[in-house]
Amino acid sequence: MLEKKVDKKSLSCCELTIAYHFMFPLYKVSNTLYDDKKSSSEPITVIFLHGNSLSSLVWSNQLSSALFEKIPLVALDLPGHGKSPEHHSYAFLNLLKILKENIEVYEKVIIVGHSLGGHLAIELLPNLNNCLGLFIIGAPPIKKPVNTAEAFKPDPRMGLLFQNELSLDNVDSLLEILGADKIEGSIDFRTLIKATKPEFRQALGASLALGELADETDILRKTTKPVALVVGSEDKLVNADYLKGLSIPFLWRGSVQTIENSAHIPQLDASIKFNALLIAFINSVKNG
């Protein structure tokens, strides 16, 4: 991976202490098939951000794909998820700070954000000088004041994404709305959800209620970086009509990309189509 090199000799003891004190390292996993000798140019690192109560495991069909063998991929676990450590605060603004620190160490990046990871990616964009583009899945950009009733489909189960403790029935309901109950493979989604720190969901709901999220539609209207918006045709959460009505000057291919016969997690339930879209986007960004 190409990471920025820090000349520790040029920093004072005080500066080094401050740098290490504020860095909150997230667990990350890379594509083992990547071979920098096969890359014909300076590589752009593709950063993957998963959704609420999931983990980097949702990117397994991308990290293991030979399609990306010339591209360095890095999937992060959000704080309180997967193998990343707990944090004392899961407020949305803290998540942005932690992610910025972990992403800005790379020279050039494309961020692929799914669900909550998509919202985080959008809000990171204005403060990341090394980001060349966004590939957003299942994350309708919200406005300010928050317009979740417009951006998402009406379903009371959506409230489970902001609920502290979840019963077994709650977990099953969450699996259904995410479409994870129909996904075949070795990922145990029940374990992922139950392993997520309950405080994370509660803090996310509080951040939403307090209006801590930015106007994401405004961010995308102002950016000159290419942005891909992707949605599954059977997504039970996202209002696709809302997505298609947004004005985004640098929207990739000029329209929302719909993956047929896919729900909220197309990177798993429609991997071939998803990977084809993603590699096309990466190549378009690399080629300018």
PDB file of C-alpha atoms in Angstrom:
ATOM      1  CA  MET A   1       0.000   0.000   0.000  1.00  0.00           C
ATOM      2  CA  LEU A   2       1.153   3.565  -0.659  1.00  0.00           C
ATOM      3  CA  GLU A   3       1.028   5.371   2.654  1.00  0.00           C
ATOM      4  CA  LYS A   4       2.419   8.775   3.430  1.00  0.00           C
ATOM      5  CA  LYS A   5       5.828   8.561   5.058  1.00  0.00           C
ATOM      6  CA  VAL A   6       6.313  10.559   8.251  1.00  0.00           C
ATOM      7  CA  ASP A   7       9.804  11.778   9.031  1.00  0.00           C
ATOM      8  CA  LYS A   8       9.812  11.056  12.742  1.00  0.00           C
ATOM      9  CA  LYS A   9      13.241  12.659  13.138  1.00  0.00           C
ATOM     10  CA  SER A  10      11.805  16.018  12.109  1.00  0.00           C
ATOM     11  CA  LEU A  11       9.168  15.888  14.850  1.00  0.00           C
ATOM     12  CA  SER A  12       9.740  16.848  18.431  1.00  0.00           C
ATOM     13  CA  CYS A  13       8.978  14.421  21.263  1.00  0.00           C
ATOM     14  CA  CYS A  14       5.919  16.503  22.067  1.00  0.00           C
ATOM     15  CA  GLU A  15       4.652  16.365  18.476  1.00  0.00           C
ATOM     16  CA  LEU A  16       5.166  12.604  18.297  1.00  0.00           C
ATOM     17  CA  THR A  17       3.281  12.136  21.568  1.00  0.00           C
ATOM     18  CA  ILE A  18       0.379  14.210  20.290  1.00  0.00           C
ATOM     19  CA  ALA A  19       0.312  12.354  16.939  1.00  0.00           C
ATOM     20  CA  TYR A  20       0.230   8.926  18.559  1.00  0.00           C
ATOM     21  CA  HIS A  21      -2.228  10.045  21.255  1.00  0.00           C
ATOM     22  CA  PHE A  22      -4.883  11.162  18.807  1.00  0.00           C
ATOM     23  CA  MET A  23      -4.520   8.371  16.267  1.00  0.00           C
ATOM     24  CA  PHE A  24      -7.225   5.737  16.736  1.00  0.00           C
ATOM     25  CA  PRO A  25      -6.148   2.812  14.532  1.00  0.00           C
ATOM     26  CA  LEU A  26      -8.945   0.845  12.928  1.00  0.00           C
ATOM     27  CA  TYR A  27      -8.703  -2.810  11.957  1.00  0.00           C
ATOM     28  CA  LYS A  28      -8.096  -3.153   8.237  1.00  0.00           C
ATOM     29  CA  VAL A  29      -7.918  -6.023   5.791  1.00  0.00           C
ATOM     30  CA  SER A  30      -6.433  -5.932   2.286  1.00  0.00           C
ATOM     31  CA  ASN A  31      -6.799  -7.905  -0.928  1.00  0.00           C
ATOM     32  CA  THR A  32      -4.229 -10.682  -0.800  1.00  0.00           C
ATOM     33  CA  LEU A  33      -4.174 -10.984  -4.602  1.00  0.00           C
ATOM     34  CA  TYR A  34      -2.817  -7.461  -5.076  1.00  0.00           C
ATOM     35  CA  ASP A  35       0.574  -7.455  -6.780  1.00  0.00           C
ATOM     36  CA  ASP A  36       2.186  -4.019  -7.111  1.00  0.00           C
ATOM     37  CA  LYS A  37       4.444  -5.408  -9.868  1.00  0.00           C
ATOM     38  CA  LYS A  38       1.362  -5.775 -12.072  1.00  0.00           C
ATOM     39  CA  SER A  39       0.346  -2.157 -11.600  1.00  0.00           C
ATOM     40  CA  SER A  40       1.434  -0.032 -14.559  1.00  0.00           C
ATOM     41  CA  SER A  41       1.028   3.270 -12.728  1.00  0.00           C
ATOM     42  CA  GLU A  42       1.046   4.761  -9.255  1.00  0.00           C
ATOM     43  CA  PRO A  43      -1.758   2.890  -7.537  1.00  0.00           C
ATOM     44  CA  ILE A  44      -4.837   4.487  -6.085  1.00  0.00           C
ATOM     45  CA  THR A  45      -5.888   2.755  -2.871  1.00  0.00           C
ATOM     46  CA  VAL A  46      -9.573   1.869  -2.728  1.00  0.00           C
ATOM     47  CA  ILE A  47     -10.951   2.250   0.795  1.00  0.00           C
ATOM     48  CA  PHE A  48     -14.092   0.304   1.754  1.00  0.00           C
ATOM     49  CA  LEU A  49     -16.445   1.476   4.529  1.00  0.00           C
ATOM     50  CA  HIS A  50     -19.196  -0.902   5.671  1.00  0.00           C
ATOM     51  CA  GLY A  51     -22.630  -0.171   7.075  1.00  0.00           C
ATOM     52  CA  ASN A  52     -24.143   0.020  10.544  1.00  0.00           C
ATOM     53  CA  SER A  53     -23.840  -3.218  12.594  1.00  0.00           C
ATOM     54  CA  LEU A  54     -21.873  -5.033   9.870  1.00  0.00           C
ATOM     55  CA  SER A  55     -18.105  -5.320   9.289  1.00  0.00           C
ATOM     56  CA  SER A  56     -15.391  -5.487   6.643  1.00  0.00           C
ATOM     57  CA  LEU A  57     -16.536  -9.047   5.924  1.00  0.00           C
ATOM     58  CA  VAL A  58     -19.223  -7.631   3.614  1.00  0.00           C
ATOM     59  CA  TRP A  59     -16.409  -6.837   1.143  1.00  0.00           C
ATOM     60  CA  SER A  60     -15.103 -10.402   0.978  1.00  0.00           C
ATOM     61  CA  ASN A  61     -16.237 -10.863  -2.638  1.00  0.00           C
ATOM     62  CA  GLN A  62     -14.244  -7.823  -3.666  1.00  0.00           C
ATOM     63  CA  LEU A  63     -11.112  -8.486  -1.614  1.00  0.00           C
ATOM     64  CA  SER A  64     -10.877 -12.017  -3.013  1.00  0.00           C
ATOM     65  CA  SER A  65     -11.564 -11.104  -6.648  1.00  0.00           C
ATOM     66  CA  ALA A  66      -8.808 -11.391  -9.248  1.00  0.00           C
ATOM     67  CA  LEU A  67     -10.513  -8.489 -11.030  1.00  0.00           C
ATOM     68  CA  PHE A  68      -8.793  -6.137  -8.594  1.00  0.00           C
ATOM     69  CA  GLU A  69      -5.337  -7.776  -8.504  1.00  0.00           C
ATOM     70  CA  LYS A  70      -3.693  -4.612  -9.857  1.00  0.00           C
ATOM     71  CA  ILE A  71      -5.438  -2.352  -7.356  1.00  0.00           C
ATOM     72  CA  PRO A  72      -4.718  -2.068  -3.617  1.00  0.00           C
ATOM     73  CA  LEU A  73      -7.950  -2.510  -1.648  1.00  0.00           C
ATOM     74  CA  VAL A  74      -8.329  -1.772   2.069  1.00  0.00           C
ATOM     75  CA  ALA A  75     -11.500  -2.505   4.041  1.00  0.00           C
ATOM     76  CA  LEU A  76     -11.859  -0.906   7.466  1.00  0.00           C
ATOM     77  CA  ASP A  77     -13.931  -1.953  10.462  1.00  0.00           C
ATOM     78  CA  LEU A  78     -15.726   1.023  12.001  1.00  0.00           C
ATOM     79  CA  PRO A  79     -15.166   1.654  15.724  1.00  0.00           C
ATOM     80  CA  GLY A  80     -17.178  -0.787  17.817  1.00  0.00           C
ATOM     81  CA  HIS A  81     -17.560  -3.142  14.849  1.00  0.00           C
ATOM     82  CA  GLY A  82     -15.763  -6.290  13.750  1.00  0.00           C
ATOM     83  CA  LYS A  83     -12.186  -6.368  14.985  1.00  0.00           C
ATOM     84  CA  SER A  84     -11.785  -2.642  15.578  1.00  0.00           C
ATOM     85  CA  PRO A  85     -11.484  -1.510  19.199  1.00  0.00           C
ATOM     86  CA  GLU A  86     -14.207   0.174  21.196  1.00  0.00           C
ATOM     87  CA  HIS A  87     -14.280   3.949  21.471  1.00  0.00           C
ATOM     88  CA  HIS A  88     -15.497   6.181  24.266  1.00  0.00           C
ATOM     89  CA  SER A  89     -17.833   8.058  21.901  1.00  0.00           C
ATOM     90  CA  TYR A  90     -19.583   6.922  18.736  1.00  0.00           C
ATOM     91  CA  ALA A  91     -21.004  10.340  17.880  1.00  0.00           C
ATOM     92  CA  PHE A  92     -21.058  10.921  14.131  1.00  0.00           C
ATOM     93  CA  LEU A  93     -18.496  13.733  14.260  1.00  0.00           C
ATOM     94  CA  ASN A  94     -16.089  11.487  16.178  1.00  0.00           C
ATOM     95  CA  LEU A  95     -16.485   8.780  13.536  1.00  0.00           C
ATOM     96  CA  LEU A  96     -15.559  11.299  10.842  1.00  0.00           C
ATOM     97  CA  LYS A  97     -12.453  12.361  12.770  1.00  0.00           C
ATOM     98  CA  ILE A  98     -11.306   8.769  13.288  1.00  0.00           C
ATOM     99  CA  LEU A  99     -11.875   7.823   9.653  1.00  0.00           C
ATOM    100  CA  LYS A 100     -10.091  10.917   8.360  1.00  0.00           C
ATOM    101  CA  GLU A 101      -7.012  10.016  10.408  1.00  0.00           C
ATOM    102  CA  ASN A 102      -7.019   6.459   9.082  1.00  0.00           C
ATOM    103  CA  ILE A 103      -7.625   7.406   5.443  1.00  0.00           C
ATOM    104  CA  GLU A 104      -5.377  10.427   4.990  1.00  0.00           C
ATOM    105  CA  VAL A 105      -2.245   8.248   5.443  1.00  0.00           C
ATOM    106  CA  TYR A 106      -2.722   7.049   1.838  1.00  0.00           C
ATOM    107  CA  GLU A 107      -1.472   9.130  -1.079  1.00  0.00           C
ATOM    108  CA  LYS A 108      -4.556   8.802  -3.283  1.00  0.00           C
ATOM    109  CA  VAL A 109      -7.852   7.081  -2.530  1.00  0.00           C
ATOM    110  CA  ILE A 110     -11.246   6.225  -3.899  1.00  0.00           C
ATOM    111  CA  ILE A 111     -13.781   5.606  -1.144  1.00  0.00           C
ATOM    112  CA  VAL A 112     -16.421   2.917  -1.514  1.00  0.00           C
ATOM    113  CA  GLY A 113     -19.109   3.422   1.115  1.00  0.00           C
ATOM    114  CA  HIS A 114     -22.036   1.130   1.840  1.00  0.00           C
ATOM    115  CA  SER A 115     -25.116   2.298   3.762  1.00  0.00           C
ATOM    116  CA  LEU A 116     -23.808   4.209   6.815  1.00  0.00           C
ATOM    117  CA  GLY A 117     -20.346   3.940   5.264  1.00  0.00           C
ATOM    118  CA  GLY A 118     -21.710   5.834   2.266  1.00  0.00           C
ATOM    119  CA  HIS A 119     -22.978   8.697   4.416  1.00  0.00           C
ATOM    120  CA  LEU A 120     -19.620   8.844   6.199  1.00  0.00           C
ATOM    121  CA  ALA A 121     -17.782   8.874   2.857  1.00  0.00           C
ATOM    122  CA  ILE A 122     -19.857  11.800   1.571  1.00  0.00           C
ATOM    123  CA  GLU A 123     -19.268  13.841   4.710  1.00  0.00           C
ATOM    124  CA  LEU A 124     -15.544  13.077   4.672  1.00  0.00           C
ATOM    125  CA  LEU A 125     -15.150  14.303   1.097  1.00  0.00           C
ATOM    126  CA  PRO A 126     -14.721  18.063   1.737  1.00  0.00           C
ATOM    127  CA  ASN A 127     -11.949  17.384   4.278  1.00  0.00           C
ATOM    128  CA  LEU A 128      -9.923  14.755   2.420  1.00  0.00           C
ATOM    129  CA  ASN A 129      -7.439  16.196  -0.047  1.00  0.00           C
ATOM    130  CA  ASN A 130      -6.378  12.721  -1.183  1.00  0.00           C
ATOM    131  CA  CYS A 131      -9.843  11.499  -2.242  1.00  0.00           C
ATOM    132  CA  LEU A 132     -10.362  11.260  -6.007  1.00  0.00           C
ATOM    133  CA  GLY A 133     -13.915   9.918  -6.090  1.00  0.00           C
ATOM    134  CA  LEU A 134     -16.787   8.247  -4.248  1.00  0.00           C
ATOM    135  CA  PHE A 135     -18.637   5.020  -4.990  1.00  0.00           C
ATOM    136  CA  ILE A 136     -21.752   5.068  -2.796  1.00  0.00           C
ATOM    137  CA  ILE A 137     -24.064   2.086  -2.291  1.00  0.00           C
ATOM    138  CA  GLY A 138     -27.442   2.067  -0.539  1.00  0.00           C
ATOM    139  CA  ALA A 139     -26.933   5.479   1.052  1.00  0.00           C
ATOM    140  CA  PRO A 140     -29.312   8.208  -0.147  1.00  0.00           C
ATOM    141  CA  PRO A 141     -27.638  11.575   0.564  1.00  0.00           C
ATOM    142  CA  ILE A 142     -29.693  13.390   3.184  1.00  0.00           C
ATOM    143  CA  LYS A 143     -30.542  17.069   3.456  1.00  0.00           C
ATOM    144  CA  LYS A 144     -30.593  19.500   6.354  1.00  0.00           C
ATOM    145  CA  PRO A 145     -32.872  19.543   8.250  1.00  0.00           C
ATOM    146  CA  VAL A 146     -32.711  15.774   8.097  1.00  0.00           C
ATOM    147  CA  ASN A 147     -35.182  14.236   5.625  1.00  0.00           C
ATOM    148  CA  THR A 148     -35.021  10.506   6.349  1.00  0.00           C
ATOM    149  CA  ALA A 149     -38.759  10.168   5.659  1.00  0.00           C
ATOM    150  CA  GLU A 150     -38.084  11.309   2.092  1.00  0.00           C
ATOM    151  CA  ALA A 151     -34.765   9.574   1.456  1.00  0.00           C
ATOM    152  CA  PHE A 152     -35.773   6.173   2.842  1.00  0.00           C
ATOM    153  CA  LYS A 153     -38.802   3.935   2.432  1.00  0.00           C
ATOM    154  CA  PRO A 154     -41.298   3.960   5.316  1.00  0.00           C
ATOM    155  CA  ASP A 155     -40.569   0.909   7.453  1.00  0.00           C
ATOM    156  CA  PRO A 156     -40.700   0.835  11.265  1.00  0.00           C
ATOM    157  CA  ARG A 157     -37.901  -1.747  11.288  1.00  0.00           C
ATOM    158  CA  MET A 158     -35.476   0.983  10.254  1.00  0.00           C
ATOM    159  CA  GLY A 159     -35.567   2.185  13.857  1.00  0.00           C
ATOM    160  CA  LEU A 160     -33.652  -0.939  14.848  1.00  0.00           C
ATOM    161  CA  LEU A 161     -30.554   0.588  13.276  1.00  0.00           C
ATOM    162  CA  PHE A 162     -30.571   3.148  16.100  1.00  0.00           C
ATOM    163  CA  GLN A 163     -31.645   0.877  18.949  1.00  0.00           C
ATOM    164  CA  ASN A 164     -29.219   0.006  21.741  1.00  0.00           C
ATOM    165  CA  GLU A 165     -29.948  -3.605  22.659  1.00  0.00           C
ATOM    166  CA  LEU A 166     -31.478  -5.974  20.116  1.00  0.00           C
ATOM    167  CA  SER A 167     -33.503  -9.093  20.871  1.00  0.00           C
ATOM    168  CA  LEU A 168     -33.214 -12.173  18.664  1.00  0.00           C
ATOM    169  CA  ASP A 169     -36.457 -11.141  16.952  1.00  0.00           C
ATOM    170  CA  ASN A 170     -35.022  -7.653  16.404  1.00  0.00           C
ATOM    171  CA  VAL A 171     -31.927  -9.150  14.789  1.00  0.00           C
ATOM    172  CA  ASP A 172     -34.059 -11.270  12.472  1.00  0.00           C
ATOM    173  CA  SER A 173     -36.074  -8.191  11.483  1.00  0.00           C
ATOM    174  CA  LEU A 174     -32.880  -6.284  10.769  1.00  0.00           C
ATOM    175  CA  LEU A 175     -31.612  -9.144   8.623  1.00  0.00           C
ATOM    176  CA  GLU A 176     -34.827  -9.021   6.604  1.00  0.00           C
ATOM    177  CA  ILE A 177     -34.750  -5.289   5.937  1.00  0.00           C
ATOM    178  CA  LEU A 178     -31.085  -5.474   4.948  1.00  0.00           C
ATOM    179  CA  GLY A 179     -31.781  -8.431   2.682  1.00  0.00           C
ATOM    180  CA  ALA A 180     -29.070 -10.359   4.527  1.00  0.00           C
ATOM    181  CA  ASP A 181     -31.455 -13.234   5.257  1.00  0.00           C
ATOM    182  CA  LYS A 182     -31.352 -14.156   1.542  1.00  0.00           C
ATOM    183  CA  ILE A 183     -27.567 -14.004   1.126  1.00  0.00           C
ATOM    184  CA  GLU A 184     -25.821 -17.345   0.824  1.00  0.00           C
ATOM    185  CA  GLY A 185     -22.281 -17.802   2.050  1.00  0.00           C
ATOM    186  CA  SER A 186     -20.161 -18.125   5.138  1.00  0.00           C
ATOM    187  CA  ILE A 187     -20.894 -14.741   6.734  1.00  0.00           C
ATOM    188  CA  ASP A 188     -22.850 -15.043   9.979  1.00  0.00           C
ATOM    189  CA  PHE A 189     -24.788 -11.784   9.952  1.00  0.00           C
ATOM    190  CA  ARG A 190     -26.458 -12.497  13.291  1.00  0.00           C
ATOM    191  CA  THR A 191     -23.038 -12.666  14.931  1.00  0.00           C
ATOM    192  CA  LEU A 192     -21.926  -9.442  13.224  1.00  0.00           C
ATOM    193  CA  ILE A 193     -24.980  -7.571  14.449  1.00  0.00           C
ATOM    194  CA  LYS A 194     -24.805  -8.923  17.989  1.00  0.00           C
ATOM    195  CA  ALA A 195     -21.048  -8.240  18.164  1.00  0.00           C
ATOM    196  CA  THR A 196     -21.514  -4.566  17.321  1.00  0.00           C
ATOM    197  CA  LYS A 197     -21.356  -2.375  20.411  1.00  0.00           C
ATOM    198  CA  PRO A 198     -25.006  -1.480  21.214  1.00  0.00           C
ATOM    199  CA  GLU A 199     -23.926   2.029  22.189  1.00  0.00           C
ATOM    200  CA  PHE A 200     -22.914   2.635  18.584  1.00  0.00           C
ATOM    201  CA  ARG A 201     -26.474   2.404  17.271  1.00  0.00           C
ATOM    202  CA  GLN A 202     -27.813   4.551  20.082  1.00  0.00           C
ATOM    203  CA  ALA A 203     -25.154   7.231  19.551  1.00  0.00           C
ATOM    204  CA  LEU A 204     -25.845   7.264  15.810  1.00  0.00           C
ATOM    205  CA  GLY A 205     -29.529   7.849  16.454  1.00  0.00           C
ATOM    206  CA  ALA A 206     -28.675  10.666  18.863  1.00  0.00           C
ATOM    207  CA  SER A 207     -26.385  12.313  16.286  1.00  0.00           C
ATOM    208  CA  LEU A 208     -29.190  12.158  13.750  1.00  0.00           C
ATOM    209  CA  ALA A 209     -31.700  13.663  16.183  1.00  0.00           C
ATOM    210  CA  LEU A 210     -29.282  16.433  17.188  1.00  0.00           C
ATOM    211  CA  GLY A 211     -28.742  17.437  13.568  1.00  0.00           C
ATOM    212  CA  GLU A 212     -25.018  16.625  13.572  1.00  0.00           C
ATOM    213  CA  LEU A 213     -25.053  15.335  10.009  1.00  0.00           C
ATOM    214  CA  ALA A 214     -24.304  17.783   7.218  1.00  0.00           C
ATOM    215  CA  ASP A 215     -26.395  18.490   4.135  1.00  0.00           C
ATOM    216  CA  GLU A 216     -24.963  15.670   2.046  1.00  0.00           C
ATOM    217  CA  THR A 217     -26.846  16.734  -1.084  1.00  0.00           C
ATOM    218  CA  ASP A 218     -25.118  20.115  -0.845  1.00  0.00           C
ATOM    219  CA  ILE A 219     -21.705  18.426  -0.561  1.00  0.00           C
ATOM    220  CA  LEU A 220     -22.381  16.417  -3.711  1.00  0.00           C
ATOM    221  CA  ARG A 221     -23.728  19.446  -5.574  1.00  0.00           C
ATOM    222  CA  LYS A 222     -20.500  21.340  -4.891  1.00  0.00           C
ATOM    223  CA  THR A 223     -17.910  18.627  -5.487  1.00  0.00           C
ATOM    224  CA  THR A 224     -15.991  18.309  -8.726  1.00  0.00           C
ATOM    225  CA  LYS A 225     -14.989  14.731  -7.893  1.00  0.00           C
ATOM    226  CA  PRO A 226     -16.824  11.891  -9.677  1.00  0.00           C
ATOM    227  CA  VAL A 227     -19.547  10.292  -7.576  1.00  0.00           C
ATOM    228  CA  ALA A 228     -21.248   6.975  -8.337  1.00  0.00           C
ATOM    229  CA  LEU A 229     -24.603   6.293  -6.690  1.00  0.00           C
ATOM    230  CA  VAL A 230     -25.573   2.623  -6.671  1.00  0.00           C
ATOM    231  CA  VAL A 231     -28.749   0.955  -5.435  1.00  0.00           C
ATOM    232  CA  GLY A 232     -30.191  -2.549  -5.554  1.00  0.00           C
ATOM    233  CA  SER A 233     -33.519  -2.841  -7.355  1.00  0.00           C
ATOM    234  CA  GLU A 234     -34.985  -4.742  -4.392  1.00  0.00           C
ATOM    235  CA  ASP A 235     -33.553  -2.515  -1.646  1.00  0.00           C
ATOM    236  CA  LYS A 236     -36.129  -2.300   1.168  1.00  0.00           C
ATOM    237  CA  LEU A 237     -34.536   0.749   2.763  1.00  0.00           C
ATOM    238  CA  VAL A 238     -33.579   3.227   0.043  1.00  0.00           C
ATOM    239  CA  ASN A 239     -36.084   5.364  -1.861  1.00  0.00           C
ATOM    240  CA  ALA A 240     -34.655   5.020  -5.368  1.00  0.00           C
ATOM    241  CA  ASP A 241     -36.984   7.711  -6.759  1.00  0.00           C
ATOM    242  CA  TYR A 242     -35.510  10.187  -4.288  1.00  0.00           C
ATOM    243  CA  LEU A 243     -32.007   9.236  -5.417  1.00  0.00           C
ATOM    244  CA  LYS A 244     -32.891   9.703  -9.067  1.00  0.00           C
ATOM    245  CA  GLY A 245     -34.314  13.158  -8.377  1.00  0.00           C
ATOM    246  CA  LEU A 246     -31.112  14.588  -6.909  1.00  0.00           C
ATOM    247  CA  SER A 247     -28.989  17.111  -8.799  1.00  0.00           C
ATOM    248  CA  ILE A 248     -25.332  16.021  -8.735  1.00  0.00           C
ATOM    249  CA  PRO A 249     -23.213  17.712 -11.443  1.00  0.00           C
ATOM    250  CA  PHE A 250     -20.443  15.088 -11.425  1.00  0.00           C
ATOM    251  CA  LEU A 251     -22.666  12.030 -11.075  1.00  0.00           C
ATOM    252  CA  TRP A 252     -20.902   9.112 -12.763  1.00  0.00           C
ATOM    253  CA  ARG A 253     -22.482   8.147 -16.069  1.00  0.00           C
ATOM    254  CA  GLY A 254     -25.083  10.843 -15.440  1.00  0.00           C
ATOM    255  CA  SER A 255     -27.503   8.589 -13.593  1.00  0.00           C
ATOM    256  CA  VAL A 256     -28.043   6.363 -10.566  1.00  0.00           C
ATOM    257  CA  GLN A 257     -26.740   2.850 -11.229  1.00  0.00           C
ATOM    258  CA  THR A 258     -29.355   0.209 -10.415  1.00  0.00           C
ATOM    259  CA  ILE A 259     -28.289  -3.404  -9.869  1.00  0.00           C
ATOM    260  CA  GLU A 260     -31.175  -5.681 -10.772  1.00  0.00           C
ATOM    261  CA  ASN A 261     -32.274  -8.561  -8.532  1.00  0.00           C
ATOM    262  CA  SER A 262     -30.279  -7.155  -5.624  1.00  0.00           C
ATOM    263  CA  ALA A 263     -31.257  -5.802  -2.219  1.00  0.00           C
ATOM    264  CA  HIS A 264     -29.407  -3.552   0.233  1.00  0.00           C
ATOM    265  CA  ILE A 265     -26.054  -5.394   0.067  1.00  0.00           C
ATOM    266  CA  PRO A 266     -25.343  -5.825  -3.674  1.00  0.00           C
ATOM    267  CA  GLN A 267     -21.618  -6.357  -3.114  1.00  0.00           C
ATOM    268  CA  LEU A 268     -22.609  -9.759  -1.739  1.00  0.00           C
ATOM    269  CA  ASP A 269     -25.892 -10.730  -3.382  1.00  0.00           C
ATOM    270  CA  ALA A 270     -24.922  -9.544  -6.884  1.00  0.00           C
ATOM    271  CA  SER A 271     -21.129  -9.580  -6.736  1.00  0.00           C
ATOM    272  CA  ILE A 272     -20.433 -10.092 -10.436  1.00  0.00           C
ATOM    273  CA  LYS A 273     -22.521  -7.090 -11.488  1.00  0.00           C
ATOM    274  CA  PHE A 274     -21.254  -5.042  -8.563  1.00  0.00           C
ATOM    275  CA  ASN A 275     -17.598  -5.773  -9.276  1.00  0.00           C
ATOM    276  CA  ALA A 276     -18.044  -4.916 -12.947  1.00  0.00           C
ATOM    277  CA  LEU A 277     -19.490  -1.527 -11.984  1.00  0.00           C
ATOM    278  CA  LEU A 278     -16.795  -0.859  -9.426  1.00  0.00           C
ATOM    279  CA  ILE A 279     -13.856  -1.682 -11.703  1.00  0.00           C
ATOM    280  CA  ALA A 280     -15.384   0.501 -14.434  1.00  0.00           C
ATOM    281  CA  PHE A 281     -15.653   3.395 -11.963  1.00  0.00           C
ATOM    282  CA  ILE A 282     -12.088   2.929 -10.702  1.00  0.00           C
ATOM    283  CA  ASN A 283     -10.741   2.876 -14.251  1.00  0.00           C
ATOM    284  CA  SER A 284     -12.703   5.998 -15.193  1.00  0.00           C
ATOM    285  CA  VAL A 285     -11.250   7.854 -12.201  1.00  0.00           C
ATOM    286  CA  LYS A 286      -7.711   6.658 -12.968  1.00  0.00           C
ATOM    287  CA  ASN A 287      -8.033   7.691 -16.617  1.00  0.00           C
ATOM    288  CA  GLY A 288      -9.486  11.077 -15.717  1.00  0.00           C
TER     289      GLY A 288
END
